[in-house]
C-alpha positions as CSV (number, residue, x, y, z in Angstrom):
1,X,7.2,-10.8,-22.2
2,X,7.3,-13.9,-20.1
3,X,6.6,-17.3,-21.5
4,X,3.2,-18.9,-20.9
5,X,4.7,-21.7,-18.8
6,X,6.5,-19.2,-16.6
7,X,3.4,-17.1,-16.2
8,X,1.3,-20.2,-15.2
9,X,4.0,-21.4,-12.8
10,X,4.3,-18.0,-11.1
11,X,0.5,-17.6,-11.0
12,X,0.1,-21.0,-9.3
13,X,2.8,-20.1,-6.8
14,X,1.2,-16.7,-6.1
15,X,-2.2,-18.3,-5.5
16,X,-0.6,-21.0,-3.3
17,X,1.1,-18.4,-1.2
18,X,-2.1,-16.3,-1.0
19,X,-4.1,-19.2,0.5
20,X,-2.7,-18.2,3.9
21,X,-4.0,-14.7,3.3
22,X,-7.4,-16.2,2.4
23,X,-7.5,-18.1,5.7
24,X,-6.6,-15.0,7.6
25,X,-9.4,-13.2,5.7
26,X,-11.9,-15.9,6.8
27,X,-10.9,-15.4,10.4
28,X,-10.9,-11.6,10.2
29,X,-14.3,-11.6,8.4
30,X,-15.9,-13.1,11.5
31,X,-14.9,-9.8,13.2
32,X,-17.3,-7.8,11.0
33,X,-14.6,-5.3,9.9
34,X,-15.7,-2.0,8.4
35,X,-15.3,-1.7,4.6
36,X,-12.5,0.8,5.2
37,X,-10.6,-1.5,7.6
38,X,-11.2,-4.4,5.2
39,X,-9.7,-2.6,2.3
40,X,-6.7,-1.4,4.4
41,X,-6.0,-5.0,5.6
42,X,-6.3,-6.3,2.0
43,X,-3.8,-3.7,0.7
44,X,-1.5,-4.3,3.6
45,X,-1.5,-8.0,3.1
46,X,-0.9,-7.5,-0.7
47,X,1.9,-5.0,0.1
48,X,3.7,-7.5,2.4
49,X,3.3,-10.2,-0.2
50,X,5.3,-8.0,-2.4
51,X,7.9,-6.7,0.1
52,X,8.7,-10.1,1.8
53,X,9.5,-12.0,-1.4
54,X,11.4,-8.9,-2.7
55,X,13.5,-9.0,0.5
56,X,13.9,-12.8,0.0
57,X,15.2,-12.2,-3.5
58,X,17.7,-9.6,-2.2
59,X,19.0,-11.9,0.5
60,X,19.6,-14.7,-2.0
61,X,20.1,-18.4,-1.8
62,X,22.8,-18.4,0.9
63,X,20.3,-18.0,3.8
64,X,17.4,-19.9,2.1
65,X,17.4,-23.0,4.3
66,X,18.0,-21.2,7.6
67,X,15.4,-18.4,7.1
68,X,12.6,-20.7,5.9
69,X,12.6,-22.7,9.2
70,X,12.8,-19.7,11.4
71,X,10.2,-17.7,9.5
72,X,7.6,-20.4,9.4
73,X,8.0,-21.3,13.1
74,X,7.7,-17.7,14.2
75,X,4.7,-17.1,11.9
76,X,3.0,-20.3,13.0
77,X,3.5,-19.5,16.6
78,X,2.1,-16.0,16.3
79,X,-1.0,-17.2,14.4
80,X,-1.6,-19.9,17.0
81,X,-1.3,-17.4,19.8
82,X,-3.7,-15.0,18.1
83,X,-6.2,-17.8,17.4
84,X,-6.1,-18.9,21.0
85,X,-6.7,-15.4,22.1
86,X,-9.7,-15.1,19.9
87,X,-11.2,-18.3,21.4
88,X,-10.5,-17.9,25.1
89,X,-10.9,-14.2,25.7
90,X,-14.0,-12.0,25.8
91,X,-15.1,-10.6,22.5
92,X,-13.9,-7.1,23.5
93,X,-10.4,-8.3,24.3
94,X,-9.6,-10.3,21.2
95,X,-7.3,-9.4,18.3
96,X,-7.3,-5.7,17.9
97,X,-6.8,-4.1,14.6
98,X,-7.0,-0.5,15.8
99,X,-3.4,0.5,15.2
100,X,-1.1,0.2,12.2
101,X,1.4,-1.8,14.3
102,X,-1.3,-4.4,15.2
103,X,-2.2,-4.8,11.5
104,X,1.4,-5.0,10.4
105,X,2.1,-7.7,12.9
106,X,-0.8,-9.8,11.7
107,X,0.0,-9.3,8.0
108,X,3.7,-10.1,8.5
109,X,2.7,-13.5,10.0
110,X,1.0,-14.6,6.8
111,X,3.6,-13.1,4.6
112,X,6.6,-14.9,6.1
113,X,6.3,-17.9,3.7
114,X,6.6,-15.4,0.8
115,X,10.0,-14.5,2.2
116,X,11.1,-18.1,1.7
117,X,9.5,-18.1,-1.8
118,X,11.4,-15.0,-2.7
119,X,14.6,-16.7,-1.6
120,X,13.9,-19.6,-3.9
121,X,12.8,-17.4,-6.8
122,X,16.2,-15.6,-6.6
123,X,17.7,-18.9,-7.8
124,X,15.7,-19.1,-11.0
125,X,15.6,-17.0,-14.1
126,X,12.1,-15.7,-13.4
127,X,10.6,-12.3,-14.2
128,X,10.8,-11.1,-10.7
129,X,8.6,-8.0,-11.3
130,X,5.8,-10.1,-12.7
131,X,6.2,-12.5,-9.7
132,X,6.0,-9.7,-7.2
133,X,2.9,-8.2,-8.9
134,X,1.1,-11.5,-9.0
135,X,2.0,-12.2,-5.3
136,X,0.6,-8.8,-4.2
137,X,-2.6,-9.0,-6.4
138,X,-3.5,-12.6,-5.5
139,X,-3.0,-12.1,-1.8
140,X,-5.0,-8.9,-1.7
141,X,-7.8,-10.4,-3.7
142,X,-7.9,-13.7,-1.7
143,X,-7.8,-11.8,1.6
144,X,-10.9,-9.8,0.4
145,X,-12.6,-13.0,-0.6
146,X,-11.8,-14.6,2.7
147,X,-13.1,-11.6,4.7
148,X,-16.3,-11.5,2.6
149,X,-16.9,-15.3,3.2
150,X,-15.9,-14.9,6.9
151,X,-18.5,-12.1,7.3
152,X,-21.2,-14.5,6.1
153,X,-19.9,-17.3,8.3
154,X,-19.7,-14.9,11.3
155,X,-23.3,-13.9,10.7
156,X,-24.5,-17.5,10.4
157,X,-22.5,-18.7,13.4
158,X,-23.5,-15.8,15.6
159,X,-21.4,-15.4,18.7
160,X,-19.5,-18.6,17.7
161,X,-18.0,-16.7,14.7
162,X,-15.1,-15.5,16.8
163,X,-14.4,-19.0,17.9
164,X,-14.5,-20.2,14.3
165,X,-12.1,-17.5,13.3
166,X,-9.8,-18.4,16.2
167,X,-9.8,-22.1,15.2
168,X,-8.9,-21.1,11.6
169,X,-6.0,-19.1,12.8
170,X,-4.7,-22.0,15.0
171,X,-5.0,-24.4,12.1
172,X,-3.1,-22.0,9.8
173,X,-0.5,-21.5,12.5
174,X,-0.1,-25.3,13.0
175,X,0.3,-25.7,9.3
176,X,3.3,-23.4,9.5
177,X,4.8,-25.2,12.5
178,X,4.5,-28.7,11.1
């Protein structure tokens, strides 16, 4: 049984890492995803928020500094690209979530910071199973919340909803880059 302090610390880290997933959810919500697609994206984001820190824990502290810089730059660049694509292309040609590969690419981009967190967690005496569980649950739930709020924003913003979602992705991507 983990200590209360450890539980609170890992919970706060899980929510902080899941905020990127929430932002992604806001952007995707403007796309008016079907319930089935929404659930699948949430589960996929949650799964990658478990897999990426687990991989980070396995890699260990040796590569921690090098991987963090590369992972965040790549993730930020991909999100900026996808956001720009949402803004400047016709609605039919924007981010497609029709294939598993497209969904995996998008969810990996918001999970890359979890890889770095996993590298860091590998250095501490933390209940890693609990951390992974909290990372997955919080990211899946915050993605669902983001999609739900994004649906409302998309409805209120009308055809500007796609632009709003694109701007959110660019801001998220820039956060990774800087």
